[in-house]
Amino acid sequence: MIITCPINKQRLWNTLMELGNIGLTSSNKAEGLTRLSLSKEDLAARSYLIKLMEEAGLEVRVDPIGNIFGKLNGSKKTAPVVLSGSHIDTVHQGGMFDGALGVLGAIEAVRTIKEAGINLTHTIEVVSFTDEEGTRFGTGYIGSKAMAGVLEEKIFTLEDDDGITYREAILNAGLDPLSYKEATRKKEEVKAYIEMHIEQGKVLEEHNMSVGIVTDIQGPIWLEVTLIGNPDHAGATPMHMRKDAALAMAEVLLEIETIATTYKGVGTVGKIKVEPGGVNIIPGKVSFSVDLRHVNKELRTEMVNKVFESLDRVSNRRRIHAHIDVKKDVDPASCSKEIVQLLEEVCSELSIPTKKIQCGAGHDSLIMANYTKMGMIFVRSKDGISHNPKEWTDLEDCAVGTQVLFETLVKLAK
Ligand code: HGY
Ligand code: MN
Ligand code: MN
């Protein structure tokens, strides 16, 4: 690996470890991080990030939806900016590299550019997008959608599990929901978006590689399904007289597994609520999430239609009422061929072995793909584990990924 200007890998690692201590689920570190969007844990992490960007000598700006930007000015003010980043919000009991590596790696890359006194034509902006995961309010990609001008106003009425609305959470964070449209930036303002992210899969590990180049990203559809039967006495109600919402759900869950397997996509039911929720009460109402993904949009549509058919058939037979809300519907996306080629060139110049990979997880890059030239650098995940406290990426792999990002940003911004 021929490096003219090495990034400071220990400094990068220290920031990952520091951010990884903000928002611990409990005193037991083995329970990972729970830093839900705009929670007090997320606000603490945001303060840390802003301090870090200032220490790196970047000009910091927070937009009305809470996207945090750190800017390193280029010589040509009118030239479109090169954007790089990811997110720092996490899922419940998540890991310390998902999103964080993309933001902290971009800060380290730009900090090294500044310290090396490399002259840039294009300004580089590091971005930490608000609420990529969607764990707290059930949708996600909020900050990137706001920047791309595709955020729908109805998200401000979404509520978290405690009944707090998005609007209240934004206000509580000192932001201004009424000005969210000011977060939109014109497409011509941005030259390219590069996101470095942990792979969250096993391909790089199987090929013993530190970094991969993403070609396509699966698009997620999130449904919220409510099944309404009839709460009744668990002892006194014969089986044939029941309208058990939980049994209807159980049938549909197994059919979702069959549908996803048949289409070679993925289907997940990660969140379930049973009401009234008593040992001796037949479940009268259940609500559950459905996450369906496929790299091919047409096949994903067929999967969704099959799930709707399953719900219809099972609820009719069981005399249950079914209601479906579509909470997220983001198309699969292909990375810019120009950026893929640039990343291949950088890896070849650095003599870093790499391979092209399809991406199963969703990222802000899905939204950026319709807004500017988008590319993703994947970094090896230990055992492919993610959305799990055991998520891990070695220091050396973080360093290699950040070096590739550094070289790519310099080429794009020169
Ligand atoms: O859901 C996802 O794929 C990502 O972690 N937000
Ligand atoms: Mn994630
Ligand atoms: Mn992520």
Short mmCIF file of C-alpha atoms and ligand atoms in Angstrom, two decimals:
data_model
loop_
_atom_site.label_atom_id
_atom_site.label_comp_id
_atom_site.label_asym_id
_atom_site.label_seq_id
_atom_site.Cartn_x
_atom_site.Cartn_y
_atom_site.Cartn_z
CA MET A 1 0.00 0.00 0.00
CA ILE A 2 1.78 3.21 -1.23
CA ILE A 3 0.49 6.05 0.98
CA THR A 4 1.68 9.61 0.47
CA CYS A 5 -0.36 11.06 3.30
CA PRO A 6 -1.45 8.59 5.97
CA ILE A 7 -4.59 9.28 7.99
CA ASN A 8 -4.06 9.24 11.76
CA LYS A 9 -5.48 5.82 12.55
CA GLN A 10 -5.02 6.01 16.31
CA ARG A 11 -6.83 9.36 16.44
CA LEU A 12 -9.66 7.86 14.34
CA TRP A 13 -9.83 4.85 16.64
CA ASN A 14 -9.93 7.05 19.77
CA THR A 15 -12.91 8.98 18.38
CA LEU A 16 -14.72 5.70 17.57
CA MET A 17 -14.14 4.49 21.12
CA GLU A 18 -15.25 7.82 22.63
CA LEU A 19 -18.43 8.01 20.55
CA GLY A 20 -18.95 4.32 21.33
CA ASN A 21 -19.26 5.24 25.00
CA ILE A 22 -22.08 7.73 24.45
CA GLY A 23 -25.54 6.18 24.75
CA LEU A 24 -24.66 2.85 26.35
CA THR A 25 -27.88 0.87 26.87
CA SER A 26 -26.88 0.09 30.47
CA SER A 27 -23.85 -0.08 32.72
CA ASN A 28 -23.28 -3.50 31.14
CA LYS A 29 -21.38 -2.60 27.92
CA ALA A 30 -22.38 -6.02 26.54
CA GLU A 31 -25.86 -4.55 25.98
CA GLY A 32 -24.48 -2.19 23.36
CA LEU A 33 -25.62 1.29 22.39
CA THR A 34 -29.16 2.68 22.33
CA ARG A 35 -28.82 6.17 20.85
CA LEU A 36 -32.21 6.70 19.25
CA SER A 37 -32.68 9.73 17.07
CA LEU A 38 -33.06 13.01 19.01
CA SER A 39 -32.99 11.17 22.34
CA LYS A 40 -30.86 12.60 25.15
CA GLU A 41 -28.20 10.02 24.21
CA ASP A 42 -28.26 11.22 20.59
CA LEU A 43 -28.06 14.86 21.70
CA ALA A 44 -24.98 14.03 23.78
CA ALA A 45 -23.39 12.32 20.77
CA ARG A 46 -24.23 15.34 18.60
CA SER A 47 -22.44 17.66 21.02
CA TYR A 48 -19.38 15.39 20.94
CA LEU A 49 -19.42 15.38 17.14
CA ILE A 50 -19.68 19.16 16.89
CA LYS A 51 -16.73 19.52 19.29
CA LEU A 52 -14.73 17.05 17.20
CA MET A 53 -15.49 18.87 13.95
CA GLU A 54 -14.44 22.19 15.54
CA GLU A 55 -11.20 20.61 16.83
CA ALA A 56 -10.56 19.39 13.27
CA GLY A 57 -10.81 23.00 12.12
CA LEU A 58 -14.06 22.51 10.17
CA GLU A 59 -16.79 25.13 9.88
CA VAL A 60 -19.79 23.58 11.65
CA ARG A 61 -23.43 24.14 10.68
CA VAL A 62 -26.58 22.42 11.94
CA ASP A 63 -29.64 22.66 9.66
CA PRO A 64 -33.28 22.90 10.88
CA ILE A 65 -33.81 19.11 10.78
CA GLY A 66 -30.58 18.55 12.73
CA ASN A 67 -28.17 17.46 9.99
CA ILE A 68 -24.67 18.37 11.19
CA PHE A 69 -22.20 19.62 8.55
CA GLY A 70 -18.45 20.17 8.97
CA LYS A 71 -16.98 22.17 6.08
CA LEU A 72 -13.43 22.44 4.70
CA ASN A 73 -13.44 25.24 2.15
CA GLY A 74 -12.08 24.79 -1.35
CA SER A 75 -10.68 27.64 -3.42
CA LYS A 76 -13.67 27.88 -5.79
CA LYS A 77 -16.69 28.96 -3.73
CA THR A 78 -19.10 28.40 -6.61
CA ALA A 79 -17.90 24.84 -7.27
CA PRO A 80 -20.29 22.05 -6.13
CA VAL A 81 -19.30 20.48 -2.82
CA VAL A 82 -18.03 16.96 -2.23
CA LEU A 83 -20.12 15.44 0.55
CA SER A 84 -19.17 12.50 2.76
CA GLY A 85 -20.73 11.09 5.92
CA SER A 86 -23.37 8.81 7.38
CA HIS A 87 -25.34 8.76 10.69
CA ILE A 88 -24.70 8.48 14.44
CA ASP A 89 -28.14 7.39 15.63
CA THR A 90 -28.38 3.68 16.47
CA VAL A 91 -30.98 0.93 16.77
CA HIS A 92 -31.90 -0.56 20.16
CA GLN A 93 -28.82 -2.26 21.66
CA GLY A 94 -26.82 -1.59 18.54
CA GLY A 95 -23.13 -1.55 17.76
CA MET A 96 -20.55 1.25 17.81
CA PHE A 97 -19.49 1.18 14.13
CA ASP A 98 -22.83 1.31 12.22
CA GLY A 99 -22.94 4.86 10.83
CA ALA A 100 -20.30 6.15 13.24
CA LEU A 101 -17.42 4.88 11.10
CA GLY A 102 -18.72 6.81 8.09
CA VAL A 103 -18.99 10.09 10.00
CA LEU A 104 -15.80 9.81 12.10
CA GLY A 105 -13.85 8.42 9.14
CA ALA A 106 -14.90 11.40 7.03
CA ILE A 107 -13.82 13.80 9.79
CA GLU A 108 -10.44 12.05 10.03
CA ALA A 109 -9.98 12.11 6.24
CA VAL A 110 -10.82 15.83 5.96
CA ARG A 111 -8.74 16.66 9.05
CA THR A 112 -5.75 14.93 7.42
CA ILE A 113 -6.37 16.88 4.17
CA LYS A 114 -6.36 20.13 6.14
CA GLU A 115 -3.25 19.25 8.17
CA ALA A 116 -1.42 18.22 5.00
CA GLY A 117 -2.28 21.61 3.49
CA ILE A 118 -3.66 19.97 0.35
CA ASN A 119 -5.22 22.66 -1.85
CA LEU A 120 -8.74 21.85 -2.95
CA THR A 121 -10.88 23.45 -5.63
CA HIS A 122 -14.15 21.99 -4.32
CA THR A 123 -15.27 22.41 -0.72
CA ILE A 124 -15.62 19.14 1.19
CA GLU A 125 -18.45 18.78 3.68
CA VAL A 126 -18.71 16.04 6.28
CA VAL A 127 -22.34 15.27 7.17
CA SER A 128 -24.05 13.42 10.01
CA PHE A 129 -27.62 12.86 8.84
CA THR A 130 -30.48 12.96 11.34
CA ASP A 131 -32.39 9.74 12.05
CA GLU A 132 -31.10 7.30 9.45
CA GLU A 133 -32.28 4.21 11.36
CA GLY A 134 -35.96 5.09 11.89
CA THR A 135 -35.96 3.02 15.10
CA ARG A 136 -37.65 5.64 17.29
CA PHE A 137 -40.30 7.01 14.90
CA GLY A 138 -40.64 4.09 12.48
CA THR A 139 -39.49 5.56 9.18
CA GLY A 140 -35.88 6.82 8.88
CA TYR A 141 -33.60 8.59 6.36
CA ILE A 142 -35.09 11.84 7.75
CA GLY A 143 -32.01 14.06 7.40
CA SER A 144 -31.02 12.85 3.93
CA LYS A 145 -34.63 13.14 2.72
CA ALA A 146 -34.80 16.70 4.09
CA MET A 147 -31.57 17.65 2.31
CA ALA A 148 -32.79 16.05 -0.93
CA GLY A 149 -36.10 17.91 -0.63
CA VAL A 150 -38.22 14.75 -0.44
CA LEU A 151 -39.17 14.76 3.25
CA GLU A 152 -42.96 14.63 3.81
CA GLU A 153 -44.42 17.02 6.38
CA LYS A 154 -46.56 14.22 7.85
CA ILE A 155 -43.48 12.76 9.61
CA PHE A 156 -43.79 15.47 12.27
CA THR A 157 -46.98 13.79 13.56
CA LEU A 158 -45.29 10.38 13.96
CA GLU A 159 -45.08 9.27 17.59
CA ASP A 160 -42.50 7.18 19.42
CA ASP A 161 -43.43 4.43 21.89
CA ASP A 162 -43.90 7.06 24.62
CA GLY A 163 -46.31 9.11 22.53
CA ILE A 164 -43.78 11.91 21.85
CA THR A 165 -44.24 13.33 18.36
CA TYR A 166 -41.43 14.02 15.94
CA ARG A 167 -42.32 17.69 16.16
CA GLU A 168 -41.87 17.67 19.95
CA ALA A 169 -38.58 15.78 19.66
CA ILE A 170 -37.24 18.25 17.09
CA LEU A 171 -38.26 21.22 19.25
CA ASN A 172 -36.74 19.56 22.32
CA ALA A 173 -33.47 19.29 20.39
CA GLY A 174 -33.53 23.06 19.90
CA LEU A 175 -34.35 22.68 16.22
CA ASP A 176 -37.18 24.20 14.20
CA PRO A 177 -39.68 21.86 12.51
CA LEU A 178 -41.39 24.77 10.76
CA SER A 179 -38.16 25.55 8.88
CA TYR A 180 -37.39 21.98 7.81
CA LYS A 181 -37.69 22.97 4.14
CA GLU A 182 -34.61 25.18 4.59
CA ALA A 183 -32.62 21.95 4.96
CA THR A 184 -33.20 21.30 1.27
CA ARG A 185 -30.17 21.97 -0.94
CA LYS A 186 -30.24 22.28 -4.73
CA LYS A 187 -28.84 19.25 -6.59
CA GLU A 188 -26.33 21.47 -8.39
CA GLU A 189 -24.78 22.40 -5.02
CA VAL A 190 -23.36 18.88 -4.62
CA LYS A 191 -20.81 17.13 -6.87
CA ALA A 192 -20.90 13.68 -5.20
CA TYR A 193 -21.76 11.86 -1.97
CA ILE A 194 -19.40 9.17 -0.62
CA GLU A 195 -20.48 7.05 2.34
CA MET A 196 -18.11 4.72 4.15
CA HIS A 197 -20.00 2.09 6.16
CA ILE A 198 -19.39 -1.25 7.81
CA GLU A 199 -20.51 -4.08 5.53
CA GLN A 200 -22.83 -5.68 8.11
CA GLY A 201 -22.37 -8.91 6.14
CA LYS A 202 -19.75 -11.61 5.66
CA VAL A 203 -18.52 -11.17 2.07
CA LEU A 204 -15.34 -9.21 2.87
CA GLU A 205 -14.48 -11.59 5.69
CA GLU A 206 -14.94 -14.60 3.38
CA HIS A 207 -12.56 -12.97 0.88
CA ASN A 208 -10.17 -11.73 3.58
CA MET A 209 -10.45 -8.12 2.40
CA SER A 210 -10.59 -4.87 4.39
CA VAL A 211 -12.70 -2.88 1.97
CA GLY A 212 -15.38 -3.45 -0.69
CA ILE A 213 -16.97 -1.24 -3.33
CA VAL A 214 -20.76 -1.17 -3.33
CA THR A 215 -22.56 -1.49 -6.67
CA ASP A 216 -26.24 -1.70 -5.64
CA ILE A 217 -28.30 -1.21 -2.47
CA GLN A 218 -31.51 -3.10 -1.57
CA GLY A 219 -34.51 -0.84 -1.02
CA PRO A 220 -36.66 -1.37 2.12
CA ILE A 221 -40.42 -1.24 2.40
CA TRP A 222 -41.69 -0.98 5.99
CA LEU A 223 -45.30 -1.82 6.81
CA GLU A 224 -47.12 -1.42 10.11
CA VAL A 225 -49.88 -4.05 10.32
CA THR A 226 -52.74 -3.95 12.84
CA LEU A 227 -54.96 -7.03 13.28
CA ILE A 228 -58.15 -6.57 15.30
CA GLY A 229 -59.95 -9.64 16.61
CA ASN A 230 -61.79 -9.95 19.91
CA PRO A 231 -60.36 -10.04 23.42
CA ASP A 232 -62.08 -12.85 25.33
CA HIS A 233 -61.70 -15.22 28.24
CA ALA A 234 -58.80 -17.66 27.82
CA GLY A 235 -60.60 -20.35 29.79
CA ALA A 236 -64.24 -19.96 28.98
CA THR A 237 -64.00 -19.39 25.19
CA PRO A 238 -63.98 -22.56 23.01
CA MET A 239 -61.30 -22.55 20.28
CA HIS A 240 -63.82 -22.40 17.39
CA MET A 241 -65.43 -19.27 18.81
CA ARG A 242 -62.27 -17.19 19.05
CA LYS A 243 -61.06 -14.20 17.04
CA ASP A 244 -57.48 -14.52 18.19
CA ALA A 245 -55.42 -11.72 16.58
CA ALA A 246 -52.11 -13.27 17.68
CA LEU A 247 -52.81 -16.59 15.93
CA ALA A 248 -53.69 -14.70 12.75
CA MET A 249 -50.37 -12.85 13.06
CA ALA A 250 -48.49 -16.11 13.62
CA GLU A 251 -49.85 -17.54 10.36
CA VAL A 252 -48.92 -14.38 8.44
CA LEU A 253 -45.39 -14.27 9.92
CA LEU A 254 -44.64 -17.78 8.64
CA GLU A 255 -46.04 -16.85 5.22
CA ILE A 256 -43.77 -13.78 5.15
CA GLU A 257 -40.80 -16.10 5.70
CA THR A 258 -41.94 -18.30 2.79
CA ILE A 259 -42.52 -15.31 0.49
CA ALA A 260 -39.09 -13.76 1.20
CA THR A 261 -37.33 -17.10 0.75
CA THR A 262 -39.18 -17.86 -2.49
CA TYR A 263 -38.27 -14.46 -3.99
CA LYS A 264 -34.69 -14.55 -2.67
CA GLY A 265 -35.34 -11.26 -0.87
CA VAL A 266 -35.55 -10.68 2.89
CA GLY A 267 -38.54 -10.25 5.19
CA THR A 268 -38.37 -9.37 8.88
CA VAL A 269 -40.93 -8.82 11.63
CA GLY A 270 -38.90 -7.06 14.31
CA LYS A 271 -41.47 -5.25 16.43
CA ILE A 272 -44.64 -6.85 17.85
CA LYS A 273 -47.24 -5.54 20.29
CA VAL A 274 -50.03 -7.74 21.71
CA GLU A 275 -53.05 -6.16 23.42
CA PRO A 276 -54.55 -6.17 25.97
CA GLY A 277 -51.58 -8.38 26.91
CA GLY A 278 -52.75 -10.67 29.69
CA VAL A 279 -51.96 -14.32 30.30
CA ASN A 280 -55.66 -15.19 30.52
CA ILE A 281 -56.97 -12.86 27.78
CA ILE A 282 -57.29 -13.94 24.15
CA PRO A 283 -55.30 -11.31 22.19
CA GLY A 284 -57.86 -8.87 20.78
CA LYS A 285 -55.37 -6.73 18.87
CA VAL A 286 -51.82 -7.08 17.57
CA SER A 287 -49.65 -4.61 15.72
CA PHE A 288 -46.40 -5.58 14.07
CA SER A 289 -43.76 -4.21 11.72
CA VAL A 290 -42.86 -5.81 8.39
CA ASP A 291 -39.52 -5.00 6.70
CA LEU A 292 -39.36 -6.32 3.11
CA ARG A 293 -36.32 -5.86 0.84
CA HIS A 294 -35.08 -6.89 -2.54
CA VAL A 295 -32.41 -5.49 -4.84
CA ASN A 296 -34.93 -5.73 -7.72
CA LYS A 297 -37.85 -3.29 -7.45
CA GLU A 298 -40.32 -5.38 -9.50
CA LEU A 299 -39.68 -8.52 -7.44
CA ARG A 300 -40.00 -6.49 -4.25
CA THR A 301 -43.43 -5.27 -5.43
CA GLU A 302 -44.46 -8.89 -6.01
CA MET A 303 -43.31 -9.78 -2.49
CA VAL A 304 -45.38 -6.93 -1.02
CA ASN A 305 -48.45 -8.01 -3.01
CA LYS A 306 -48.08 -11.58 -1.72
CA VAL A 307 -47.92 -10.29 1.87
CA PHE A 308 -51.08 -8.25 1.31
CA GLU A 309 -52.81 -11.36 -0.15
CA SER A 310 -51.72 -13.41 2.86
CA LEU A 311 -53.11 -10.82 5.28
CA ASP A 312 -56.37 -10.67 3.35
CA ARG A 313 -56.84 -14.46 3.23
CA VAL A 314 -55.90 -15.14 6.86
CA SER A 315 -57.93 -12.22 8.29
CA ASN A 316 -61.03 -13.22 6.30
CA ARG A 317 -60.86 -16.85 7.39
CA ARG A 318 -60.32 -15.88 11.02
CA ARG A 319 -62.91 -13.06 10.92
CA ILE A 320 -60.20 -10.55 11.90
CA HIS A 321 -59.97 -6.95 10.69
CA ALA A 322 -56.60 -6.04 9.10
CA HIS A 323 -55.19 -2.54 8.65
CA ILE A 324 -51.90 -1.83 6.86
CA ASP A 325 -49.86 1.40 6.98
CA VAL A 326 -46.89 1.86 4.63
CA LYS A 327 -44.26 3.56 6.84
CA LYS A 328 -41.31 3.54 4.45
CA ASP A 329 -40.96 2.83 0.74
CA VAL A 330 -37.51 3.54 -0.70
CA ASP A 331 -36.47 2.17 -4.10
CA PRO A 332 -33.37 0.02 -4.50
CA ALA A 333 -30.50 2.09 -5.90
CA SER A 334 -27.38 1.63 -8.02
CA CYS A 335 -24.16 3.44 -7.17
CA SER A 336 -22.72 5.88 -9.72
CA LYS A 337 -20.61 3.90 -12.18
CA GLU A 338 -18.18 6.84 -12.29
CA ILE A 339 -17.69 6.71 -8.52
CA VAL A 340 -17.39 2.90 -8.53
CA GLN A 341 -14.63 3.24 -11.12
CA LEU A 342 -12.92 5.99 -9.10
CA LEU A 343 -12.98 3.80 -5.97
CA GLU A 344 -11.50 0.92 -7.99
CA GLU A 345 -8.71 3.22 -9.23
CA VAL A 346 -7.94 4.40 -5.69
CA CYS A 347 -7.80 0.84 -4.35
CA SER A 348 -5.55 -0.21 -7.23
CA GLU A 349 -3.18 2.78 -6.71
CA LEU A 350 -3.00 1.91 -3.01
CA SER A 351 -2.53 -1.78 -3.87
CA ILE A 352 -5.54 -2.63 -1.71
CA PRO A 353 -7.36 -5.80 -2.76
CA THR A 354 -11.10 -5.17 -3.04
CA LYS A 355 -14.27 -6.49 -4.65
CA LYS A 356 -17.64 -5.15 -5.77
CA ILE A 357 -20.50 -5.98 -3.44
CA GLN A 358 -24.30 -5.65 -3.39
CA CYS A 359 -25.57 -4.07 -0.20
CA GLY A 360 -28.34 -5.68 1.84
CA ALA A 361 -28.71 -2.94 4.43
CA GLY A 362 -30.29 0.46 3.78
CA HIS A 363 -28.36 3.73 4.05
CA ASP A 364 -28.76 7.46 3.46
CA SER A 365 -26.98 6.63 0.20
CA LEU A 366 -30.33 5.27 -1.06
CA ILE A 367 -31.75 8.79 -0.86
CA MET A 368 -28.55 10.44 -2.11
CA ALA A 369 -28.54 8.15 -5.19
CA ASN A 370 -31.47 10.13 -6.64
CA TYR A 371 -29.87 13.45 -5.70
CA THR A 372 -26.20 13.25 -6.73
CA LYS A 373 -23.43 10.85 -7.83
CA MET A 374 -23.33 8.37 -4.96
CA GLY A 375 -20.70 5.82 -3.97
CA MET A 376 -20.14 3.58 -0.93
CA ILE A 377 -17.00 2.13 0.61
CA PHE A 378 -17.65 -1.00 2.67
CA VAL A 379 -15.39 -1.97 5.56
CA ARG A 380 -15.15 -5.54 6.86
CA SER A 381 -17.48 -6.57 9.71
CA LYS A 382 -16.28 -9.26 12.10
CA ASP A 383 -18.51 -12.35 11.59
CA GLY A 384 -20.83 -10.08 9.57
CA ILE A 385 -22.61 -9.12 12.80
CA SER A 386 -24.53 -5.81 13.06
CA HIS A 387 -27.52 -4.29 14.86
CA ASN A 388 -26.06 -6.23 17.74
CA PRO A 389 -23.72 -5.20 20.59
CA LYS A 390 -21.17 -7.68 19.21
CA GLU A 391 -20.77 -5.58 16.02
CA TRP A 392 -17.02 -5.12 15.49
CA THR A 393 -14.50 -3.82 12.94
CA ASP A 394 -10.74 -3.96 13.55
CA LEU A 395 -8.70 -0.78 13.80
CA GLU A 396 -6.63 -1.70 10.72
CA ASP A 397 -9.77 -2.19 8.59
CA CYS A 398 -11.16 1.17 9.78
CA ALA A 399 -7.82 2.75 8.83
CA VAL A 400 -7.72 1.16 5.35
CA GLY A 401 -11.31 2.24 4.64
CA THR A 402 -10.56 5.78 5.79
CA GLN A 403 -7.40 5.93 3.70
CA VAL A 404 -9.44 4.94 0.62
CA LEU A 405 -11.98 7.62 1.56
CA PHE A 406 -9.19 10.21 2.01
CA GLU A 407 -7.70 9.51 -1.43
CA THR A 408 -11.15 9.50 -3.06
CA LEU A 409 -12.17 12.82 -1.51
CA VAL A 410 -8.87 14.42 -2.59
CA LYS A 411 -9.38 13.24 -6.19
CA LEU A 412 -13.00 14.48 -6.23
CA ALA A 413 -12.22 17.85 -4.63
CA LYS A 414 -8.96 18.74 -6.40
O1 HGY B 1 -32.36 -0.70 8.14
C1 HGY B 1 -31.24 -0.63 7.66
O2 HGY B 1 -30.86 -1.37 6.75
C2 HGY B 1 -30.27 0.41 8.17
O3 HGY B 1 -29.59 -0.12 9.25
N1 HGY B 1 -30.94 1.62 8.54
MN MN B 2 -28.20 0.35 10.93
MN MN B 3 -26.13 2.41 9.12
#
